[in-house]
Coordinates of C-alpha atoms in Angstrom, one line a residue:
Chain A
M1 CA 0.0 0.0 0.0
K2 CA 1.3 3.4 -1.0
I3 CA 1.6 6.3 1.5
E4 CA 0.7 9.6 -0.1
V5 CA 2.0 12.9 1.3
N6 CA 0.3 16.3 1.6
T7 CA -2.5 15.2 -0.7
H8 CA -4.9 17.9 0.4
E9 CA -2.4 20.6 -0.3
K10 CA -1.9 19.6 -3.9
N11 CA -5.6 18.9 -4.4
M12 CA -6.7 22.3 -3.0
I13 CA -4.4 24.1 -5.3
K14 CA -5.6 22.1 -8.3
W15 CA -9.2 22.7 -7.2
A16 CA -8.7 26.4 -6.9
S17 CA -7.2 26.6 -10.4
E18 CA -10.4 25.2 -11.8
H19 CA -12.8 27.1 -9.5
P20 CA -12.1 30.9 -9.3
E21 CA -14.9 31.3 -6.6
A22 CA -12.9 29.2 -4.2
V23 CA -11.2 31.1 -1.4
V24 CA -9.4 29.8 1.7
L25 CA -9.9 31.2 5.2
S26 CA -7.3 30.3 7.8
G27 CA -7.5 30.4 11.6
D28 CA -3.7 30.8 12.0
L29 CA -3.1 27.1 11.4
G30 CA -2.5 27.1 7.7
S31 CA 0.9 25.4 7.8
S32 CA -0.6 22.7 10.1
C33 CA -3.5 22.2 7.7
E34 CA -1.7 21.8 4.5
I35 CA -2.7 25.1 3.1
K36 CA 0.6 27.0 3.1
G37 CA 1.2 25.9 -0.5
F38 CA -2.1 27.4 -1.5
L39 CA -1.0 30.7 0.1
N40 CA 2.1 30.7 -2.0
T41 CA 0.2 29.9 -5.2
Y42 CA -2.9 32.0 -4.6
P43 CA -2.0 34.7 -2.0
E44 CA -4.9 36.9 -3.2
R45 CA -7.4 34.1 -2.4
Y46 CA -6.0 33.2 1.0
F47 CA -7.5 35.2 3.9
S48 CA -6.0 35.0 7.3
L49 CA -8.6 35.7 9.9
G50 CA -6.3 35.2 12.9
I51 CA -7.1 33.2 16.0
A52 CA -10.7 34.2 16.0
E53 CA -12.8 31.4 14.7
Q54 CA -16.2 32.8 15.6
N55 CA -15.7 35.8 13.4
M56 CA -14.1 33.6 10.7
V57 CA -17.3 31.4 10.4
S58 CA -19.7 34.3 10.2
W59 CA -17.3 36.2 7.8
A60 CA -17.3 33.1 5.6
A61 CA -21.1 33.3 5.6
G62 CA -20.9 36.9 4.2
L63 CA -18.4 35.8 1.5
A64 CA -20.7 32.9 0.6
R65 CA -23.7 35.2 0.3
E66 CA -21.8 37.1 -2.4
G67 CA -21.0 34.0 -4.5
F68 CA -17.6 33.0 -3.1
R69 CA -17.0 29.4 -1.9
P70 CA -15.0 29.7 1.4
Y71 CA -13.0 26.7 2.6
L72 CA -12.3 27.1 6.3
H73 CA -9.0 25.6 7.4
T74 CA -8.1 24.9 11.0
F75 CA -8.3 22.0 13.4
G76 CA -11.7 20.3 13.5
V77 CA -12.3 21.1 17.2
F78 CA -12.2 24.8 16.5
L79 CA -14.7 24.4 13.6
Y80 CA -17.5 22.8 15.7
R81 CA -16.9 23.0 19.4
R82 CA -15.8 26.7 19.6
V83 CA -18.1 28.0 16.9
L84 CA -21.3 25.9 17.1
D85 CA -23.7 28.9 17.3
Q86 CA -21.9 30.6 14.4
L87 CA -21.9 27.4 12.4
E88 CA -25.6 26.9 13.0
M89 CA -27.0 30.5 12.7
S90 CA -24.6 32.1 10.3
V91 CA -24.1 29.2 8.0
A92 CA -26.3 26.1 8.5
Y93 CA -29.6 27.9 8.9
P94 CA -29.3 29.9 5.6
N95 CA -27.9 26.7 4.0
L96 CA -24.8 28.5 2.6
P97 CA -22.0 26.7 0.6
V98 CA -19.3 27.0 3.2
T99 CA -16.9 24.1 3.5
F100 CA -15.4 23.4 7.0
V101 CA -12.1 21.5 6.4
G102 CA -11.5 20.2 9.9
F103 CA -8.1 18.6 10.6
L104 CA -7.1 16.2 13.4
P105 CA -10.3 14.1 13.6
G106 CA -10.6 11.8 16.6
I107 CA -7.2 10.8 18.1
M108 CA -5.1 12.0 15.2
T109 CA -2.9 14.3 17.3
P110 CA -0.6 14.1 20.4
G111 CA -2.0 17.6 21.1
G112 CA -4.4 16.1 23.6
V113 CA -8.1 16.8 24.4
T114 CA -8.1 20.4 23.3
H115 CA -7.0 19.4 19.8
Q116 CA -8.9 16.1 19.4
A117 CA -12.2 16.3 17.6
T118 CA -13.7 13.2 19.2
N119 CA -17.4 14.1 19.2
D120 CA -17.8 16.3 16.1
I121 CA -20.0 13.9 14.2
A122 CA -22.4 13.6 17.1
V123 CA -22.6 17.3 17.5
L124 CA -23.0 18.1 13.8
R125 CA -25.2 15.2 12.7
N126 CA -28.3 16.7 14.2
I127 CA -27.9 20.0 12.4
P128 CA -30.3 20.6 9.6
N129 CA -28.8 21.3 6.1
M130 CA -25.4 20.0 7.3
T131 CA -23.5 17.3 5.3
I132 CA -20.6 15.4 6.9
F133 CA -17.7 13.5 5.3
D134 CA -15.1 11.4 7.1
I135 CA -12.0 10.9 5.1
G136 CA -10.4 7.5 5.0
D137 CA -7.6 7.6 2.5
A138 CA -5.7 9.6 -0.2
T139 CA -8.2 8.8 -2.9
E140 CA -11.0 10.3 -0.8
I141 CA -8.9 13.4 -0.2
E142 CA -8.6 13.8 -3.9
S143 CA -12.3 13.4 -4.6
V144 CA -14.0 15.0 -1.6
L145 CA -13.8 18.6 -2.9
Q146 CA -15.9 17.7 -5.9
V147 CA -18.4 15.7 -3.8
A148 CA -18.6 18.6 -1.4
H149 CA -19.0 21.1 -4.2
D150 CA -22.0 19.2 -5.6
V151 CA -23.8 19.5 -2.2
N152 CA -26.2 22.4 -2.1
G153 CA -25.3 23.6 1.4
P154 CA -22.6 23.6 4.1
V155 CA -20.2 20.7 4.4
F156 CA -17.9 19.5 7.3
I157 CA -15.0 17.4 6.2
R158 CA -13.0 15.4 8.8
M159 CA -9.7 15.7 6.9
L160 CA -6.5 13.7 7.2
R161 CA -3.1 15.3 6.7
K162 CA 0.6 14.5 5.9
E163 CA 1.2 10.8 5.3
V164 CA -2.1 9.2 4.4
P165 CA -2.4 5.7 2.9
R166 CA -4.0 5.1 -0.4
L167 CA -6.4 2.3 0.4
F168 CA -8.7 2.7 -2.6
P169 CA -7.8 2.8 -6.3
A170 CA -7.1 6.4 -7.4
N171 CA -9.5 6.0 -10.3
E172 CA -12.4 5.0 -8.0
P173 CA -13.3 8.3 -6.2
M174 CA -15.6 8.5 -3.2
V175 CA -19.3 8.7 -4.0
F176 CA -21.8 10.9 -2.1
N177 CA -23.8 8.9 0.4
R178 CA -22.4 5.6 -0.9
G179 CA -20.5 3.1 1.2
R180 CA -17.5 1.4 -0.4
V181 CA -17.9 -2.4 -0.3
L182 CA -14.4 -3.8 0.4
T183 CA -15.3 -7.4 1.0
E184 CA -18.5 -9.2 0.4
G185 CA -19.8 -11.8 2.9
T186 CA -22.8 -13.1 4.8
D187 CA -21.7 -13.8 8.4
I188 CA -21.1 -10.4 9.8
A189 CA -21.1 -6.8 8.6
I190 CA -18.3 -4.4 9.4
F191 CA -18.8 -0.7 8.9
S192 CA -15.7 1.4 9.3
S193 CA -14.7 5.0 8.7
S194 CA -11.6 7.3 8.9
I195 CA -8.4 5.7 10.1
C196 CA -10.3 2.7 11.4
T197 CA -10.8 1.3 7.9
E198 CA -7.2 0.3 7.6
E199 CA -7.3 -1.5 10.9
A200 CA -10.6 -3.2 9.9
M201 CA -9.0 -4.3 6.6
R202 CA -6.2 -6.1 8.6
A203 CA -8.7 -7.8 10.9
T204 CA -10.9 -8.8 8.0
K205 CA -8.1 -10.4 6.2
V206 CA -7.2 -12.6 9.2
L207 CA -10.8 -13.4 10.1
T208 CA -11.5 -14.4 6.5
E209 CA -8.6 -16.7 6.6
K210 CA -10.2 -18.3 9.6
G211 CA -13.3 -19.0 7.5
L212 CA -15.6 -16.1 8.4
S213 CA -17.6 -14.5 5.7
I214 CA -17.5 -10.7 6.2
Q215 CA -19.1 -7.8 4.3
H216 CA -16.8 -4.9 5.1
V217 CA -18.1 -1.5 4.0
H218 CA -16.1 1.7 4.3
I219 CA -18.3 4.7 5.1
S220 CA -17.3 8.3 4.2
T221 CA -20.7 10.1 4.2
L222 CA -21.9 10.4 7.8
K223 CA -24.8 12.7 7.0
P224 CA -27.0 12.1 5.2
F225 CA -27.1 8.4 6.1
T226 CA -29.6 6.9 3.8
D227 CA -27.3 4.6 1.7
P228 CA -29.1 1.5 0.5
T229 CA -25.7 -0.3 0.7
V230 CA -26.0 -0.2 4.4
V231 CA -29.5 -1.6 4.5
E232 CA -28.6 -4.4 2.1
T233 CA -25.5 -5.3 4.1
L234 CA -27.4 -5.4 7.4
K235 CA -30.1 -7.6 5.9
K236 CA -27.8 -10.2 4.5
V237 CA -25.6 -11.0 7.5
K238 CA -26.2 -13.9 9.9
Y239 CA -24.6 -12.8 13.2
G240 CA -24.9 -9.0 13.2
A241 CA -22.8 -5.9 12.6
V242 CA -19.8 -4.2 14.0
T243 CA -19.1 -0.5 13.5
M244 CA -15.6 1.0 14.0
E245 CA -15.0 4.7 14.2
N246 CA -12.4 7.3 15.1
H247 CA -15.0 9.0 17.3
V248 CA -17.0 8.4 20.5
T249 CA -19.5 5.6 20.1
I250 CA -22.4 7.9 21.0
G251 CA -23.8 9.8 18.1
G252 CA -21.4 8.8 15.4
L253 CA -21.3 6.0 12.8
G254 CA -22.4 3.4 15.3
S255 CA -25.5 5.4 16.2
A256 CA -26.2 6.1 12.6
V257 CA -26.2 2.3 11.8
A258 CA -28.3 1.6 14.9
D259 CA -30.9 4.0 13.6
V260 CA -31.0 2.2 10.3
I261 CA -31.3 -1.2 12.0
A262 CA -34.2 0.1 14.1
E263 CA -36.0 2.1 11.4
E264 CA -35.7 -0.8 8.9
G265 CA -36.8 -3.3 11.5
I266 CA -33.8 -5.5 10.7
G267 CA -33.5 -7.0 14.1
T268 CA -29.8 -7.8 14.1
K269 CA -27.1 -7.3 16.8
L270 CA -24.7 -4.3 16.7
I271 CA -21.4 -3.8 18.5
K272 CA -20.0 -0.3 18.4
V273 CA -16.2 0.0 18.4
G274 CA -14.9 3.4 19.1
I275 CA -14.0 5.8 21.9
K276 CA -16.2 4.8 24.9
D277 CA -17.8 7.9 26.4
T278 CA -14.5 9.5 27.5
Y279 CA -12.2 12.3 26.6
T280 CA -8.8 11.3 25.3
H281 CA -5.3 12.5 26.0
G282 CA -2.2 13.3 24.1
A283 CA 0.0 10.5 22.7
S284 CA 1.0 8.9 19.4
K285 CA -1.6 7.6 17.1
M286 CA -0.9 3.9 17.5
Y287 CA -0.7 4.2 21.2
L288 CA -4.1 5.9 21.3
M289 CA -5.7 3.5 18.9
K290 CA -4.8 0.6 21.2
K291 CA -5.5 2.4 24.4
Y292 CA -9.0 3.6 23.3
G293 CA -9.8 0.4 21.4
L294 CA -9.7 1.6 17.8
D295 CA -7.4 -1.2 16.7
A296 CA -7.7 -4.5 14.9
M297 CA -7.6 -6.6 18.1
T298 CA -10.5 -4.7 19.5
L299 CA -12.5 -5.4 16.4
I300 CA -11.6 -9.1 16.5
Q301 CA -12.9 -9.2 20.1
A302 CA -16.1 -7.6 19.0
V303 CA -16.5 -10.2 16.2
K304 CA -15.9 -12.9 18.7
N305 CA -18.6 -11.6 21.0
L306 CA -21.0 -11.3 18.1
T307 CA -20.5 -14.8 16.7
G308 CA -19.7 -16.6 19.9
K309 CA -16.7 -18.1 18.2
S310 CA -13.1 -17.9 19.2
F311 CA -10.7 -17.6 16.3
G312 CA -7.5 -17.9 18.3
I313 CA -6.1 -14.8 16.7
R314 CA -3.2 -13.2 18.5
E315 CA -1.4 -9.9 18.0
E316 CA 1.4 -11.7 16.1
D317 CA -1.1 -13.0 13.5
L318 CA -2.1 -9.4 12.8
E319 CA 1.5 -8.4 12.6
A320 CA 1.8 -10.7 9.6
V321 CA -0.8 -8.7 7.7
R322 CA 0.4 -5.3 8.8
F323 CA 0.5 -3.4 5.6
E324 CA 3.9 -2.2 4.6
D325 CA 4.7 1.4 5.6
Y326 CA 1.9 1.4 8.1
T327 CA 4.1 2.1 11.1
A328 CA 6.0 4.9 9.3
V329 CA 5.3 8.1 11.2
Chain B
M1 CA -39.7 56.6 -10.8
P2 CA -37.1 58.6 -8.8
E3 CA -36.8 57.8 -5.1
K4 CA -38.6 60.3 -2.9
V5 CA -36.4 63.0 -1.4
Y6 CA -37.3 63.5 2.3
S7 CA -36.9 66.8 4.1
K8 CA -35.6 66.7 7.7
E9 CA -39.1 67.4 8.9
E10 CA -40.5 64.5 6.9
I11 CA -37.8 62.2 8.3
Q12 CA -38.8 63.2 11.8
E13 CA -42.5 62.5 10.9
V14 CA -41.5 59.0 9.7
A15 CA -39.7 58.4 13.1
T16 CA -42.6 59.7 15.1
R17 CA -45.1 57.5 13.2
V18 CA -42.9 54.4 13.6
R19 CA -42.7 55.1 17.4
K20 CA -46.5 55.7 17.5
N21 CA -47.2 52.5 15.5
I22 CA -45.1 50.4 17.9
L23 CA -46.8 51.9 20.9
R24 CA -50.1 50.8 19.3
L25 CA -48.8 47.3 18.8
T26 CA -47.5 47.3 22.4
L27 CA -51.0 48.2 23.7
E28 CA -52.8 45.9 21.4
R29 CA -50.6 42.8 21.7
G30 CA -49.9 42.9 25.4
G31 CA -46.3 44.0 24.9
C32 CA -43.5 44.8 22.5
Y33 CA -39.9 46.0 22.2
L34 CA -41.0 49.6 22.7
G35 CA -37.9 50.9 24.3
Q36 CA -35.9 49.9 21.3
A37 CA -38.4 51.7 19.0
C38 CA -38.1 54.8 21.1
S39 CA -34.3 54.8 21.0
S40 CA -33.9 53.8 17.3
A41 CA -36.8 55.4 15.4
E42 CA -34.8 58.4 14.2
I43 CA -31.8 56.1 13.3
F44 CA -34.0 53.9 11.1
A45 CA -35.9 56.8 9.7
S46 CA -32.6 58.6 8.8
L47 CA -31.1 55.4 7.3
Y48 CA -34.0 54.5 5.1
T49 CA -34.8 58.0 3.9
G50 CA -31.6 60.0 4.0
I51 CA -28.6 57.7 4.2
L52 CA -29.0 54.4 2.4
N53 CA -28.7 54.2 -1.3
L54 CA -31.2 51.4 -2.0
G55 CA -33.1 50.5 -5.1
P56 CA -36.9 50.2 -5.1
S57 CA -38.3 47.4 -3.0
L58 CA -38.9 44.0 -4.7
G59 CA -40.7 42.6 -1.7
S60 CA -44.4 41.8 -1.5
M61 CA -46.4 44.8 -0.2
D62 CA -48.5 42.3 1.7
A63 CA -47.4 40.1 4.5
I64 CA -47.0 36.5 3.3
P65 CA -47.4 33.2 5.1
F66 CA -44.1 31.9 6.6
P67 CA -42.3 30.6 3.5
G68 CA -40.4 27.8 5.3
V69 CA -36.8 27.6 6.5
P70 CA -33.9 27.6 4.1
S71 CA -32.9 24.1 2.9
P72 CA -31.5 22.5 -0.3
D73 CA -35.1 22.3 -1.5
N74 CA -36.1 25.8 -0.4
M75 CA -33.5 28.4 -1.4
D76 CA -35.8 30.5 -3.6
Y77 CA -38.2 31.6 -0.9
P78 CA -39.0 35.4 -0.8
K79 CA -36.1 36.9 1.2
G80 CA -36.2 39.8 3.5
S81 CA -33.5 41.6 1.6
L82 CA -36.0 42.0 -1.3
Y83 CA -37.3 45.0 0.6
H84 CA -34.0 46.7 0.1
G85 CA -34.1 46.4 -3.6
A86 CA -32.0 44.4 -6.1
F87 CA -28.4 43.6 -5.2
E88 CA -26.5 45.9 -7.5
A89 CA -22.9 46.9 -7.5
D90 CA -23.4 50.6 -6.7
K91 CA -26.2 50.1 -4.2
D92 CA -25.9 49.9 -0.5
R93 CA -26.8 46.9 1.7
F94 CA -28.3 47.1 5.2
F95 CA -27.9 44.5 7.9
V96 CA -29.9 44.8 11.1
S97 CA -28.1 42.9 13.9
P98 CA -30.4 43.0 16.9
A99 CA -33.3 41.1 15.4
H100 CA -35.6 42.1 18.3
Y101 CA -35.8 45.5 16.6
A102 CA -37.9 43.8 13.9
S103 CA -41.0 45.8 14.6
V104 CA -39.0 49.0 14.0
V105 CA -37.7 47.6 10.7
Y106 CA -41.2 46.6 9.6
C107 CA -42.8 49.9 10.6
T108 CA -40.1 51.9 8.9
L109 CA -40.5 49.9 5.7
A110 CA -44.2 50.7 6.0
E111 CA -43.6 54.4 6.5
T112 CA -41.3 54.6 3.6
G113 CA -43.6 52.8 1.2
R114 CA -41.7 49.5 1.0
I115 CA -44.4 47.4 2.6
S116 CA -48.1 48.2 3.2
H117 CA -49.5 49.4 6.5
Q118 CA -51.9 46.5 6.4
A119 CA -48.9 44.1 6.5
I120 CA -48.0 45.4 9.9
E121 CA -51.2 43.8 11.2
K122 CA -49.5 40.4 10.7
F123 CA -46.7 41.4 13.0
N124 CA -46.1 38.5 15.5
V125 CA -49.2 36.7 14.2
D126 CA -48.8 32.9 14.1
G127 CA -47.9 31.5 10.6
W128 CA -46.8 34.8 9.0
N129 CA -43.4 36.1 7.9
M130 CA -43.3 39.1 10.2
E131 CA -42.3 37.5 13.5
M132 CA -41.4 39.5 16.6
I133 CA -37.8 38.3 16.2
G134 CA -37.5 37.5 12.5
A135 CA -35.0 35.7 10.3
E136 CA -33.9 36.2 6.8
H137 CA -37.4 35.6 5.3
S138 CA -38.7 38.6 7.4
P139 CA -39.1 42.0 5.6
G140 CA -35.9 44.1 5.8
F141 CA -33.6 41.3 7.1
E142 CA -30.7 40.3 5.0
N143 CA -29.7 37.5 7.4
T144 CA -30.8 35.6 10.5
A145 CA -29.6 38.0 13.1
G146 CA -31.1 37.0 16.5
S147 CA -27.9 35.5 17.9
L148 CA -26.1 38.7 18.8
G149 CA -22.6 39.5 17.6
Q150 CA -22.7 37.5 14.4
T151 CA -24.2 40.0 12.0
I152 CA -21.3 42.4 12.2
S153 CA -19.0 39.5 11.0
I154 CA -21.4 38.5 8.2
A155 CA -21.7 42.1 7.1
C156 CA -18.0 42.5 7.1
G157 CA -17.6 39.2 5.1
T158 CA -20.1 40.7 2.7
A159 CA -18.2 43.9 2.5
H160 CA -15.0 42.0 2.0
A161 CA -16.6 40.1 -0.9
R162 CA -17.9 43.3 -2.4
K163 CA -14.4 44.8 -2.3
L164 CA -13.0 41.8 -4.1
K165 CA -15.7 42.2 -6.7
N166 CA -14.9 46.0 -7.0
E167 CA -18.4 47.0 -6.1
T168 CA -18.9 50.6 -5.0
G169 CA -22.0 50.2 -2.8
R170 CA -21.5 50.3 1.0
V171 CA -22.5 47.8 3.6
F172 CA -24.4 49.3 6.6
V173 CA -25.0 47.6 9.9
L174 CA -27.3 48.5 12.7
L175 CA -25.9 47.3 16.0
S176 CA -27.2 47.6 19.5
D177 CA -24.8 48.6 22.2
G178 CA -25.4 45.7 24.5
E179 CA -24.3 43.1 21.9
I180 CA -20.9 44.8 21.6
Q181 CA -20.2 42.9 24.8
E182 CA -19.9 39.8 22.6
G183 CA -16.3 39.0 21.9
Q184 CA -17.1 38.2 18.3
A185 CA -18.0 41.9 17.7
W186 CA -14.5 42.9 18.5
E187 CA -13.1 40.1 16.4
A188 CA -15.1 41.6 13.6
F189 CA -13.9 45.1 14.1
Q190 CA -10.3 43.8 14.4
A191 CA -10.6 42.1 11.0
A192 CA -12.6 44.9 9.4
S193 CA -9.7 47.3 10.2
F194 CA -7.1 44.7 9.1
Y195 CA -8.8 44.3 5.7
K196 CA -9.3 48.1 5.5
L197 CA -13.0 47.8 4.9
D198 CA -13.9 51.4 4.3
N199 CA -17.1 50.2 2.6
V200 CA -18.5 49.3 6.1
V201 CA -20.6 51.7 8.0
V202 CA -21.9 50.7 11.5
Y203 CA -24.6 52.6 13.3
I204 CA -24.8 51.7 17.0
D205 CA -27.9 52.5 19.0
V206 CA -26.3 53.4 22.2
N207 CA -29.3 53.6 24.5
G208 CA -27.2 52.5 27.4
Q209 CA -29.6 49.8 28.5
Q210 CA -29.9 46.1 28.3
L211 CA -32.2 43.5 29.7
E212 CA -30.9 43.5 33.3
G213 CA -30.3 47.2 33.6
Y214 CA -28.1 50.0 32.6
T215 CA -25.2 48.8 30.4
K216 CA -22.7 50.6 32.7
D217 CA -24.0 48.4 35.6
V218 CA -24.4 45.1 33.8
M219 CA -21.1 45.1 31.8
D220 CA -19.7 48.5 31.0
I221 CA -18.6 49.1 27.4
E222 CA -17.3 52.6 27.8
P223 CA -15.2 54.4 26.6
L224 CA -16.8 53.1 23.5
A225 CA -15.4 55.6 21.0
A226 CA -11.9 55.2 22.3
R227 CA -12.2 51.4 22.2
L228 CA -13.4 51.4 18.6
E229 CA -10.8 53.9 17.6
A230 CA -8.2 51.7 19.2
F231 CA -9.5 48.9 17.0
G232 CA -8.9 50.9 13.9
A233 CA -12.3 52.4 13.2
K234 CA -13.2 56.0 12.4
V235 CA -15.8 56.9 15.0
M236 CA -18.4 59.6 15.0
D237 CA -20.3 60.3 18.3
V238 CA -23.7 61.9 17.7
D239 CA -27.1 62.4 19.2
G240 CA -29.1 59.5 18.0
H241 CA -32.3 61.6 17.8
D242 CA -30.6 64.3 15.7
I243 CA -31.5 63.4 12.1
Q244 CA -29.1 65.9 10.5
A245 CA -26.2 64.8 12.7
M246 CA -26.7 61.1 11.7
I247 CA -27.0 62.0 8.0
D248 CA -23.9 64.1 8.2
A249 CA -22.0 61.4 10.0
S250 CA -22.5 59.0 7.1
K251 CA -20.6 61.4 4.8
V252 CA -17.4 61.8 6.7
E253 CA -14.1 60.7 5.2
H254 CA -12.9 57.3 6.5
E255 CA -10.5 56.0 3.9
G256 CA -9.0 52.6 4.7
K257 CA -11.1 52.0 7.8
P258 CA -14.6 51.2 8.8
L259 CA -16.9 54.0 10.0
V260 CA -18.8 53.7 13.2
V261 CA -21.5 56.1 14.2
L262 CA -22.3 56.0 17.9
C263 CA -25.9 57.2 18.2
R264 CA -26.5 58.3 21.8
T265 CA -30.2 57.6 22.5
S266 CA -32.8 57.3 25.1
A267 CA -35.1 54.3 25.3
A268 CA -37.9 56.6 26.5
H269 CA -37.5 59.2 23.8
G270 CA -40.8 60.5 22.5
I271 CA -42.8 58.6 25.2
P272 CA -42.0 60.2 28.5
L273 CA -44.3 57.8 30.3
L274 CA -41.5 55.2 30.0
E275 CA -39.0 57.4 31.7
K276 CA -39.8 56.1 35.2
R277 CA -39.3 52.5 34.1
K278 CA -35.7 53.0 33.2
P279 CA -33.5 51.0 33.0
F280 CA -35.9 48.1 32.6
L281 CA -37.2 48.7 29.1
H282 CA -36.1 45.5 27.2
F283 CA -39.7 44.4 26.7
V284 CA -42.5 46.7 27.6
R285 CA -45.9 45.5 28.8
V286 CA -48.5 48.0 29.8
G287 CA -50.7 46.8 32.7
D288 CA -54.3 47.8 33.3
D289 CA -53.3 50.5 35.9
E290 CA -51.4 52.4 33.2
M291 CA -53.5 51.6 30.1
D292 CA -55.5 54.7 30.2
D293 CA -52.5 57.0 30.5
F294 CA -50.8 55.3 27.6
K295 CA -53.9 55.3 25.4
K296 CA -54.4 59.0 26.1
F297 CA -50.8 59.6 25.2
Y298 CA -51.1 57.5 22.0
E299 CA -54.2 59.6 20.9
Q300 CA -52.3 62.9 21.1
M301 CA -49.1 61.6 19.5

């Protein structure tokens, strides 16, 4: 698997070259949000609003009202937690085409709780007119701006930065409100998003070798959540479903799937893997994934609980399928 | 048809009729934001008749049923900004930030021929577009302004966009003094100065009162002129009931910086019966014990 570097930076410049209405607003974190190259290429379309996110969000609403397409760049936490009223009243209520490019989703930073957007999906999913995308790989970074552009309204993107794996073929872009079926199967369903998909792919590979039939679906659209792929997957599996997300297990992907199960009357079991109703702290990504149960072993344990079967899989077995480059920082 | 040119006396008549109309609504409906009408009637009358460069209204003369909230399937609903005319490069725009001044906006639109007097009867009536605290479907509102401190940022973003598009029209904002306690207002002034938005003109109704009392006692904002100047604005400090002073203030030179006009007002201006209630005039109800006095006053207004 190939690791791509600074994909968003290149993509945003390319996007701007084709879309003169696109402007970038920065909350003094441009170089941490892969947007410095944009500043060098399009200085007249890069607006620094300082460390003042509330004003930045409402300011973006004013620009959007005049036909510009603002792309707000800062850490995700500052684009929902700090500015929720501005996001709702200045942008979401009037349904303006403002794109929130939120970096450091979930546990993606050693910066600790103040920098980790661990409940953004839960907070944003109930906001009318809002669309939410959770990026899982480099191909999705390359395609999300087009998908977001086609949405008639505000969009929040949980963006990944720096080294990001390319899990999906470059010529198969993400599709709005459509899960990506990675493996087909009939025993259990796995729905994963963000950085968890790579872990789920490792677990799936080992579990499949043990004879389990898994339908693994990668999810990148968290709102709306009306994808028939999800319904079809849930209906066909024997034991139930596991969700796995870089987010708290209340209000995110797991809750969205639970809604579908209930509303469709599917009557299958669901285990939600994710951060368990807790704030997190600052440490490396792999440490945090293990500590908060976002890793392949946690998923395998969930599958064990769901099926009642023990697969005898140890950490060493997973090491064998660890994708090359994965541990590279 | 050329826009009507108002004399100073006619502008004062507009203000007085706005105040009188809102007193009537207060008496008929069991209460209204009357104090704000008293403090801001001359400001709104001056803006709509003697300061703003707006095209003819494109809004419905009649009130209309609530047209629904904005959504991907409902973006073409009749917008409140229609009452300010078409968006044209050389025309001004007007954002009202304290949305609880809605009755003053509606009544000024009615007095200046932008909406019918009959429409005012739908003010705060269930199911219509003229709510007590409106949103961007309400006549005269460009945006959804009820959450204080946000509209100044939206207006500055709009002004920024208009500069980028080389439009010559200005962006006016009406702020209340209480909401300047919001940190976001200062973020907006900071950025407006930084981006040299000299197409922004902010009128502040400095009535010195807020819900819990005098502003100086709740959370003092003075020295307001000095603070705003320190943030890079050109500041004019005028009597907010002096029409000529407010019109003159809109014409001062402010190249490279936003212009702020502090309009010093009284929330009992024009209705002395309210004087004894100060500083508690955020929402005025008239009880049975005072009803006759207020009705008598209304008749002779």
